[in-house]
CSV table of C-alpha atoms and ligand atoms in Angstrom, one decimal:
chain,number,residue,atom,x,y,z
C,593,UNK,CA,-8.1,-27.6,4.3
C,594,UNK,CA,-6.9,-27.5,0.9
C,595,UNK,CA,-3.5,-25.7,-0.1
C,596,UNK,CA,-1.7,-24.4,-3.6
C,597,UNK,CA,1.0,-24.7,-3.7
C,598,UNK,CA,2.4,-21.0,-3.3
C,599,UNK,CA,0.6,-21.2,0.4
C,600,UNK,CA,2.2,-24.3,0.4
C,601,UNK,CA,5.5,-23.1,0.4
C,602,UNK,CA,5.1,-20.2,2.3
C,603,UNK,CA,4.2,-22.6,4.9
C,604,UNK,CA,6.7,-24.6,4.7
C,605,UNK,CA,8.8,-21.1,5.0
C,606,UNK,CA,8.2,-20.8,8.5
C,607,UNK,CA,9.3,-23.9,8.9
C,608,UNK,CA,12.6,-23.7,7.4
C,609,UNK,CA,11.5,-26.4,5.0
C,610,UNK,CA,10.7,-24.3,1.5
C,611,UNK,CA,13.6,-24.7,0.0
C,612,UNK,CA,13.1,-28.4,0.7
C,613,UNK,CA,9.4,-28.1,-1.6
C,614,UNK,CA,10.7,-26.8,-4.6
C,615,UNK,CA,11.9,-29.2,-7.0
C,616,UNK,CA,14.4,-29.5,-9.1
C,617,UNK,CA,17.1,-27.8,-6.5
C,618,UNK,CA,17.9,-28.8,-2.8
C,619,UNK,CA,18.0,-26.2,-1.1
C,620,UNK,CA,22.0,-25.5,0.8
C,621,UNK,CA,22.0,-23.9,3.5
C,622,UNK,CA,20.8,-20.5,4.5
C,623,UNK,CA,23.4,-17.6,3.9
C,624,UNK,CA,22.4,-15.9,7.4
C,625,UNK,CA,22.9,-19.9,9.5
C,626,UNK,CA,25.9,-20.0,7.7
C,627,UNK,CA,27.6,-16.4,8.4
C,628,UNK,CA,26.1,-16.2,11.9
C,629,UNK,CA,28.3,-19.8,12.6
C,630,UNK,CA,31.0,-17.0,12.1
C,631,UNK,CA,29.5,-13.9,14.1
C,632,UNK,CA,28.3,-12.3,10.9
C,633,UNK,CA,25.0,-10.3,10.3
C,634,UNK,CA,23.7,-11.3,6.6
C,635,UNK,CA,20.9,-10.0,4.5
C,636,UNK,CA,19.6,-8.2,1.8
C,637,UNK,CA,17.4,-5.4,0.9
C,638,UNK,CA,13.9,-6.1,0.9
C,639,UNK,CA,10.9,-3.9,-0.7
C,640,UNK,CA,7.3,-4.6,-0.4
C,641,UNK,CA,6.9,-6.4,-3.6
C,642,UNK,CA,8.7,-9.1,-1.7
C,643,UNK,CA,5.9,-9.4,0.9
C,644,UNK,CA,3.5,-9.8,-2.3
C,645,UNK,CA,4.9,-13.0,-3.4
C,646,UNK,CA,5.2,-15.8,-0.7
C,647,UNK,CA,7.8,-17.9,-2.6
C,648,UNK,CA,9.6,-14.7,-2.5
C,649,UNK,CA,8.9,-13.9,0.8
C,650,UNK,CA,10.0,-17.3,1.8
C,651,UNK,CA,13.0,-17.0,0.6
C,652,UNK,CA,13.8,-13.8,2.2
C,653,UNK,CA,13.0,-15.5,5.6
C,654,UNK,CA,14.8,-18.3,5.5
C,655,UNK,CA,18.7,-16.9,3.9
C,656,UNK,CA,18.1,-13.3,6.0
C,657,UNK,CA,19.3,-12.7,9.3
C,658,UNK,CA,18.9,-8.4,8.9
C,659,UNK,CA,16.9,-6.7,6.3
C,660,UNK,CA,17.7,-3.3,4.8
C,661,UNK,CA,13.8,-1.1,3.6
C,662,UNK,CA,15.4,-0.9,0.2
C,663,UNK,CA,13.2,3.0,-1.1
C,664,UNK,CA,9.8,2.4,1.1
C,665,UNK,CA,11.7,5.0,3.7
C,666,UNK,CA,13.3,7.5,1.3
C,667,UNK,CA,12.7,11.1,1.3
C,668,UNK,CA,11.0,11.0,-1.5
C,669,UNK,CA,8.5,8.3,-1.4
C,670,UNK,CA,7.5,9.0,2.6
C,671,UNK,CA,6.6,12.3,1.1
C,672,UNK,CA,5.4,13.2,-2.7
C,673,UNK,CA,3.7,16.1,-1.3
C,674,UNK,CA,4.9,18.9,1.8
C,675,UNK,CA,2.4,18.0,4.1
C,676,UNK,CA,1.8,13.9,3.3
C,677,UNK,CA,3.5,11.4,4.9
C,678,UNK,CA,3.2,8.2,3.5
C,679,UNK,CA,5.0,5.4,6.2
C,680,UNK,CA,2.4,2.4,5.5
C,681,UNK,CA,4.6,-0.1,2.8
C,682,UNK,CA,8.1,0.3,5.3
C,683,UNK,CA,5.3,-0.2,8.1
C,684,UNK,CA,4.1,-3.8,6.7
C,685,UNK,CA,7.4,-4.6,5.9
C,686,UNK,CA,7.8,-3.9,9.8
C,687,UNK,CA,5.4,-6.4,10.3
C,688,UNK,CA,6.3,-8.9,8.4
C,689,UNK,CA,9.7,-8.7,9.7
C,690,UNK,CA,8.7,-8.7,13.1
C,691,UNK,CA,6.2,-11.4,12.5
C,692,UNK,CA,10.5,-14.1,11.9
C,693,UNK,CA,11.7,-11.7,14.7
C,694,UNK,CA,14.4,-9.8,12.2
C,695,UNK,CA,15.6,-6.6,12.4
C,696,UNK,CA,15.5,-4.1,10.2
C,697,UNK,CA,17.7,-1.3,8.9
C,698,UNK,CA,16.2,2.4,7.8
C,699,UNK,CA,17.2,3.2,4.6
C,700,UNK,CA,18.0,6.7,4.2
C,701,UNK,CA,17.4,10.2,5.4
C,702,UNK,CA,19.6,12.4,4.4
C,703,UNK,CA,20.2,11.7,0.8
C,704,UNK,CA,20.9,14.4,-1.2
C,705,UNK,CA,19.2,12.1,-4.3
C,706,UNK,CA,16.2,11.4,-3.3
C,707,UNK,CA,14.4,15.2,-3.7
C,708,UNK,CA,10.7,15.7,-5.2
C,709,UNK,CA,9.4,18.9,-6.8
C,710,UNK,CA,7.7,20.6,-4.1
C,711,UNK,CA,10.9,19.9,-2.0
C,712,UNK,CA,13.7,22.0,-4.7
C,713,UNK,CA,11.4,24.7,-4.4
C,714,UNK,CA,11.6,25.9,-1.2
C,715,UNK,CA,13.5,28.4,0.6
C,716,UNK,CA,16.7,28.1,2.0
C,717,UNK,CA,15.4,28.4,5.1
C,718,UNK,CA,12.1,26.3,4.3
C,719,UNK,CA,14.2,23.5,3.1
C,720,UNK,CA,16.1,23.4,6.7
C,721,UNK,CA,12.6,23.3,9.0
C,722,UNK,CA,11.9,20.0,5.7
C,723,UNK,CA,15.2,18.2,7.0
C,724,UNK,CA,14.7,18.9,11.0
C,725,UNK,CA,11.7,17.9,10.3
C,726,UNK,CA,11.9,14.9,8.6
C,727,UNK,CA,14.4,13.4,10.7
C,728,UNK,CA,12.1,14.3,14.1
C,729,UNK,CA,8.4,12.3,12.7
C,730,UNK,CA,10.5,9.6,10.7
C,731,UNK,CA,13.1,9.0,13.5
C,732,UNK,CA,10.8,9.4,16.4
C,733,UNK,CA,7.9,7.3,14.2
C,734,UNK,CA,10.0,4.3,13.9
C,735,UNK,CA,11.8,4.8,16.9
C,736,UNK,CA,12.5,1.2,18.6
C,737,UNK,CA,11.5,-0.9,15.7
C,738,UNK,CA,14.7,0.2,13.8
C,739,UNK,CA,18.1,-2.0,13.9
C,740,UNK,CA,20.1,1.2,12.8
C,741,UNK,CA,19.4,3.9,10.1
C,742,UNK,CA,21.6,4.9,7.0
C,743,UNK,CA,21.3,8.6,8.8
C,744,UNK,CA,23.0,9.8,5.9
C,745,UNK,CA,23.8,8.4,2.7
C,746,UNK,CA,26.7,8.9,-0.2
C,747,UNK,CA,27.6,11.7,1.1
C,748,UNK,CA,30.4,12.7,-1.9
C,749,UNK,CA,30.4,12.7,-5.3
C,750,UNK,CA,33.4,13.7,-7.0
C,751,UNK,CA,31.7,14.4,-10.5
C,752,UNK,CA,30.0,17.6,-8.5
C,753,UNK,CA,33.2,19.1,-8.0
C,754,UNK,CA,32.6,21.1,-5.6
C,755,UNK,CA,34.9,21.8,-2.2
C,756,UNK,CA,35.2,18.7,0.2
C,757,UNK,CA,33.8,16.8,-3.0
C,758,UNK,CA,30.8,16.9,-1.3
C,759,UNK,CA,27.2,15.6,-3.9
C,760,UNK,CA,25.2,18.7,-4.9
C,761,UNK,CA,21.8,18.7,-3.1
C,762,UNK,CA,19.2,20.2,-1.5
C,763,UNK,CA,20.4,19.7,1.7
C,764,UNK,CA,24.4,20.7,1.4
C,765,UNK,CA,22.4,23.8,-0.6
C,766,UNK,CA,20.5,24.5,2.8
C,767,UNK,CA,22.9,23.2,5.1
C,768,UNK,CA,26.6,23.2,4.3
C,769,UNK,CA,28.7,20.7,5.0
C,770,UNK,CA,27.2,21.0,8.6
C,771,UNK,CA,24.1,18.7,7.6
C,772,UNK,CA,26.1,15.6,7.9
C,773,UNK,CA,26.0,16.4,11.3
C,774,UNK,CA,23.7,17.9,12.1
C,775,UNK,CA,21.3,14.7,10.6
C,776,UNK,CA,23.5,12.7,13.3
C,777,UNK,CA,22.8,14.7,16.2
C,778,UNK,CA,18.9,14.8,15.4
C,779,UNK,CA,18.3,11.3,14.6
C,780,UNK,CA,20.2,10.1,18.2
C,781,UNK,CA,18.1,12.4,20.1
C,782,UNK,CA,14.8,11.0,18.6
C,783,UNK,CA,16.1,7.2,18.7
C,784,UNK,CA,18.7,6.3,21.2
C,785,UNK,CA,18.7,2.4,20.2
C,786,UNK,CA,19.5,2.7,16.7
C,787,UNK,CA,22.7,2.7,15.8
C,788,UNK,CA,24.0,5.4,13.1
C,789,UNK,CA,24.9,5.1,10.5
C,790,UNK,CA,27.0,7.1,7.2
C,791,UNK,CA,26.2,4.8,3.9
C,792,UNK,CA,28.7,5.4,0.9
C,793,UNK,CA,29.7,4.1,-2.6
C,794,UNK,CA,32.4,3.5,-4.9
C,795,UNK,CA,34.8,3.0,-2.0
C,796,UNK,CA,35.3,-0.6,-3.8
C,797,UNK,CA,36.7,1.8,-7.2
C,798,UNK,CA,40.4,2.1,-7.7
C,799,UNK,CA,39.7,5.0,-10.0
C,800,UNK,CA,40.4,8.6,-9.1
C,801,UNK,CA,36.5,9.3,-7.8
C,802,UNK,CA,37.1,6.2,-5.3
C,803,UNK,CA,40.1,7.2,-4.2
C,804,UNK,CA,38.7,11.3,-4.1
C,805,UNK,CA,36.0,9.6,-1.8
C,806,UNK,CA,37.5,7.1,0.3
C,807,UNK,CA,39.7,10.0,1.7
C,808,UNK,CA,36.7,12.2,1.6
C,809,UNK,CA,35.4,10.0,4.0
C,810,UNK,CA,38.1,9.0,6.1
C,811,UNK,CA,37.8,12.9,7.0
C,812,UNK,CA,34.3,12.8,7.6
C,813,UNK,CA,34.0,10.6,10.1
C,814,UNK,CA,36.8,12.2,12.2
C,815,UNK,CA,35.3,15.1,11.8
C,816,UNK,CA,31.5,13.6,13.0
C,817,UNK,CA,33.7,12.4,16.0
C,818,UNK,CA,35.6,15.9,16.6
C,819,UNK,CA,32.0,17.0,16.6
C,820,UNK,CA,30.7,14.6,19.1
C,821,UNK,CA,27.8,13.6,16.8
C,822,UNK,CA,27.7,8.9,17.5
C,823,UNK,CA,28.4,7.5,14.8
C,824,UNK,CA,28.6,3.6,15.5
C,825,UNK,CA,29.4,1.7,12.1
C,826,UNK,CA,30.6,2.7,8.2
C,827,UNK,CA,28.6,1.1,5.5
C,828,UNK,CA,30.2,0.7,2.5
C,829,UNK,CA,27.7,-0.3,-0.2
C,830,UNK,CA,30.0,-2.2,-2.0
C,831,UNK,CA,28.0,-2.3,-5.5
C,832,UNK,CA,31.0,-4.5,-7.5
C,833,UNK,CA,31.6,-3.1,-10.7
C,834,UNK,CA,33.9,-5.9,-12.7
C,835,UNK,CA,34.3,-3.0,-15.5
C,836,UNK,CA,36.2,-0.8,-13.3
C,837,UNK,CA,39.9,-1.3,-12.0
C,838,UNK,CA,39.4,-2.6,-9.0
C,839,UNK,CA,41.9,-4.1,-5.8
C,840,UNK,CA,40.6,-5.8,-3.5
C,841,UNK,CA,43.7,-5.8,-0.8
C,842,UNK,CA,44.1,-2.4,-0.6
C,843,UNK,CA,40.7,-2.2,0.0
C,844,UNK,CA,40.7,-4.4,2.8
C,845,UNK,CA,43.4,-2.3,4.5
C,846,UNK,CA,41.3,0.8,3.6
C,847,UNK,CA,38.5,-1.0,6.0
C,848,UNK,CA,40.7,-2.0,8.5
C,849,UNK,CA,42.7,2.4,8.0
C,850,UNK,CA,38.4,3.0,9.0
C,851,UNK,CA,37.6,0.8,11.4
C,852,UNK,CA,40.3,2.2,14.2
C,853,UNK,CA,38.1,4.7,14.3
C,854,UNK,CA,36.6,1.7,16.4
C,855,UNK,CA,33.3,2.2,14.9
C,856,UNK,CA,31.9,-1.3,13.0
C,857,UNK,CA,31.7,-1.4,9.3
C,858,UNK,CA,28.9,-2.7,7.5
C,859,UNK,CA,29.1,-4.3,3.3
C,860,UNK,CA,25.1,-2.9,3.2
C,861,UNK,CA,24.2,-3.0,-0.6
C,862,UNK,CA,26.7,-6.1,-2.1
C,863,UNK,CA,25.9,-7.1,-5.6
C,864,UNK,CA,27.6,-6.9,-8.7
C,865,UNK,CA,27.6,-6.0,-12.2
C,866,UNK,CA,28.0,-8.4,-14.7
C,867,UNK,CA,27.8,-6.2,-18.2
C,868,UNK,CA,31.3,-7.2,-18.8
C,869,UNK,CA,30.7,-11.0,-18.0
C,870,UNK,CA,30.3,-13.4,-21.4
C,871,UNK,CA,26.5,-14.1,-22.2
C,872,UNK,CA,26.3,-17.7,-21.5
C,873,UNK,CA,24.9,-17.5,-18.4
C,874,UNK,CA,27.4,-20.3,-16.7
C,875,UNK,CA,29.7,-18.9,-17.9
C,876,UNK,CA,28.4,-15.6,-16.8
C,877,UNK,CA,27.6,-16.9,-13.5
C,878,UNK,CA,30.9,-18.4,-12.2
C,879,UNK,CA,32.5,-14.5,-13.0
C,880,UNK,CA,30.5,-13.2,-10.7
C,881,UNK,CA,30.3,-16.1,-8.1
C,882,UNK,CA,35.0,-15.5,-8.4
C,883,UNK,CA,34.1,-11.5,-7.9
C,884,UNK,CA,32.0,-12.4,-5.4
C,885,UNK,CA,34.5,-15.0,-3.7
C,886,UNK,CA,37.3,-13.1,-3.6
C,887,UNK,CA,35.9,-9.5,-2.9
C,888,UNK,CA,34.5,-10.8,0.7
C,889,UNK,CA,37.3,-12.5,1.5
C,890,UNK,CA,39.2,-9.8,1.5
C,891,UNK,CA,37.0,-7.6,3.2
C,892,UNK,CA,36.3,-10.2,5.8
C,893,UNK,CA,40.0,-10.5,6.8
C,894,UNK,CA,38.7,-7.5,8.4
C,895,UNK,CA,36.9,-7.9,12.1
C,896,UNK,CA,35.4,-5.2,12.8
C,897,UNK,CA,32.9,-5.8,9.5
C,898,UNK,CA,30.0,-7.4,11.3
C,899,UNK,CA,27.5,-7.2,8.4
C,900,UNK,CA,27.3,-8.3,5.1
C,901,UNK,CA,23.8,-7.4,3.4
C,902,UNK,CA,23.1,-7.9,-0.7
C,903,UNK,CA,21.5,-5.4,-3.1
C,904,UNK,CA,18.3,-7.8,-2.9
C,905,UNK,CA,18.3,-11.9,-3.1
C,906,UNK,CA,16.8,-12.3,-6.3
C,907,UNK,CA,18.1,-11.3,-10.0
C,908,UNK,CA,14.7,-10.7,-10.9
C,909,UNK,CA,14.6,-7.9,-7.7
C,910,UNK,CA,17.8,-6.2,-8.5
C,911,UNK,CA,17.9,-2.0,-9.5
C,912,UNK,CA,19.6,-4.3,-12.6
C,913,UNK,CA,16.8,-5.8,-13.9
C,914,UNK,CA,14.3,-3.1,-13.1
C,915,UNK,CA,16.6,-0.9,-15.3
C,916,UNK,CA,17.3,-3.1,-17.5
C,917,UNK,CA,13.3,-4.0,-18.4
C,918,UNK,CA,12.6,0.1,-18.2
C,919,UNK,CA,15.7,0.5,-20.8
C,920,UNK,CA,14.3,-2.4,-23.2
C,921,UNK,CA,11.3,-4.2,-22.2
C,922,UNK,CA,11.9,-7.0,-25.5
C,923,UNK,CA,15.6,-7.4,-23.1
C,924,UNK,CA,16.9,-10.6,-23.3
C,925,UNK,CA,19.8,-10.8,-21.7
C,926,UNK,CA,18.3,-10.5,-18.1
C,927,UNK,CA,21.0,-9.1,-15.2
C,928,UNK,CA,22.0,-12.0,-13.1
C,929,UNK,CA,23.9,-9.9,-10.2
C,930,UNK,CA,23.1,-11.6,-7.1
C,931,UNK,CA,22.6,-15.0,-5.8
C,932,UNK,CA,19.2,-16.2,-6.7
C,933,UNK,CA,17.7,-16.3,-9.4
C,934,UNK,CA,14.4,-15.2,-10.9
C,935,UNK,CA,13.2,-18.6,-9.8
C,936,UNK,CA,14.3,-18.2,-6.5
C,937,UNK,CA,17.0,-21.3,-7.0
C,938,UNK,CA,20.7,-20.8,-5.6
C,939,UNK,CA,23.3,-19.8,-8.2
C,940,UNK,CA,27.1,-19.5,-8.0
C,941,UNK,CA,27.6,-16.9,-6.5
C,942,UNK,CA,25.3,-18.6,-3.2
C,943,UNK,CA,28.0,-21.4,-3.8
C,944,UNK,CA,30.7,-18.7,-2.8
C,945,UNK,CA,29.3,-16.7,-0.5
C,946,UNK,CA,29.2,-18.7,1.7
C,947,UNK,CA,32.7,-20.5,1.6
C,948,UNK,CA,33.9,-17.1,2.1
C,949,UNK,CA,31.8,-17.3,5.2
C,950,UNK,CA,33.0,-20.2,6.5
C,951,UNK,CA,36.7,-19.3,5.3
C,952,UNK,CA,36.3,-16.1,8.1
C,953,UNK,CA,37.6,-16.7,10.9
C,954,UNK,CA,35.3,-15.9,14.3
C,955,UNK,CA,36.1,-12.9,16.0
E,288,LIG,O1,17.2,-0.2,-5.1
E,288,LIG,C1,16.9,1.2,-5.0
E,288,LIG,C2,15.8,1.8,-6.2
E,288,LIG,O2,14.5,1.0,-6.2
E,288,LIG,C3,15.5,2.9,-5.6
E,288,LIG,O3,14.8,3.2,-7.1
E,288,LIG,C4,16.6,4.5,-6.3
E,288,LIG,C5,16.1,5.3,-6.6
E,288,LIG,O4,15.5,6.0,-5.2
E,288,LIG,O5,17.5,4.2,-4.8
E,288,LIG,C6,18.0,2.3,-5.1
E,288,LIG,O6,19.3,2.0,-4.3
E,288,LIG,C7,19.4,3.2,-4.3
E,288,LIG,C8,20.1,2.9,-2.7
E,288,LIG,O7,19.5,3.7,-2.1
E,288,LIG,C9,21.7,3.5,-2.6
E,288,LIG,N1,22.9,3.1,-2.7
E,288,LIG,C10,22.7,2.9,-4.7
E,288,LIG,C11,21.3,2.2,-5.3
E,288,LIG,C12,20.9,1.6,-6.2
E,288,LIG,O8,20.6,2.3,-7.2
């Protein structure tokens, strides 16, 4: 049997040797393995295009000890029309993960931004029924296969100027603020084994909005616990924006305050926006790496932080890359927000992340 180079890489990946087969660089130890030595779970989000590219699949399998489904479990993706349910891509990701014994996080059940047109045309009573049915059916369908669910995603958005700083959208319209507790209780009933996570963005920003989101999030955790809903972890996304004010030490204090609620903390969508860094790739990669190092060093000092997940692993798979190409198909300055480049070679961010993981004292 003669194997193509891609097939060879694919086969070697199963032995953990894929990096060594690639010319031009020696594979460093995997981020997942380095993190695991400190009792930390490292992983990445994943979409179906990764499964279609054997070299990329090998990279993801080698580096990650947990996956989050990037978009294939979102409401609008699973239910493009009122009566359809299309779990095919999510099933393919689960099968890929299962073959390597990598646990998977479901993302996400109640997010006011995933709202197909058909949903927005429903009456309030129909919308309520749609959320209940979505949770019962979707959580039931994947029950027993998931490590955790991001039950509610991004509940707050001060820009919408609503009471409590809640994000506007169908679920808030249908149930008011109680949609959050309702979603947690229904998810717990439909899959008692999955850990239940409240996921939020922008908590790292030291801006007026960031402060409002942090305060509102603490209040929501208290409310869920008061309402008797099971909450296992809070997910802090970590889409780092160097162009905005930030304070890693103060952020770590906020994370420690959250952890006093006896919940775990997951960093769920880590990446670094490189817009304001130099065009020169060496200088840009160094600046991105330093940003990762400082953020992770601060936040990993909090023992409740049990997991770090990047939003994809390779620059070419990043939502920043996709957005840049959509804005300008001929774009030459493509974003470099992640630890691996478009050829799947490790970047300085990889070294910075390894160093921050290694420096963490095991809990
Ligand atoms: O990476 C996701 C991208 O493929 C989708 O088009 C987009 C809209 O559904 O969502 C992206 O992921 C987002 C995540 O679900 C929530 N936090 C922000 C992420 C980046 O935009």
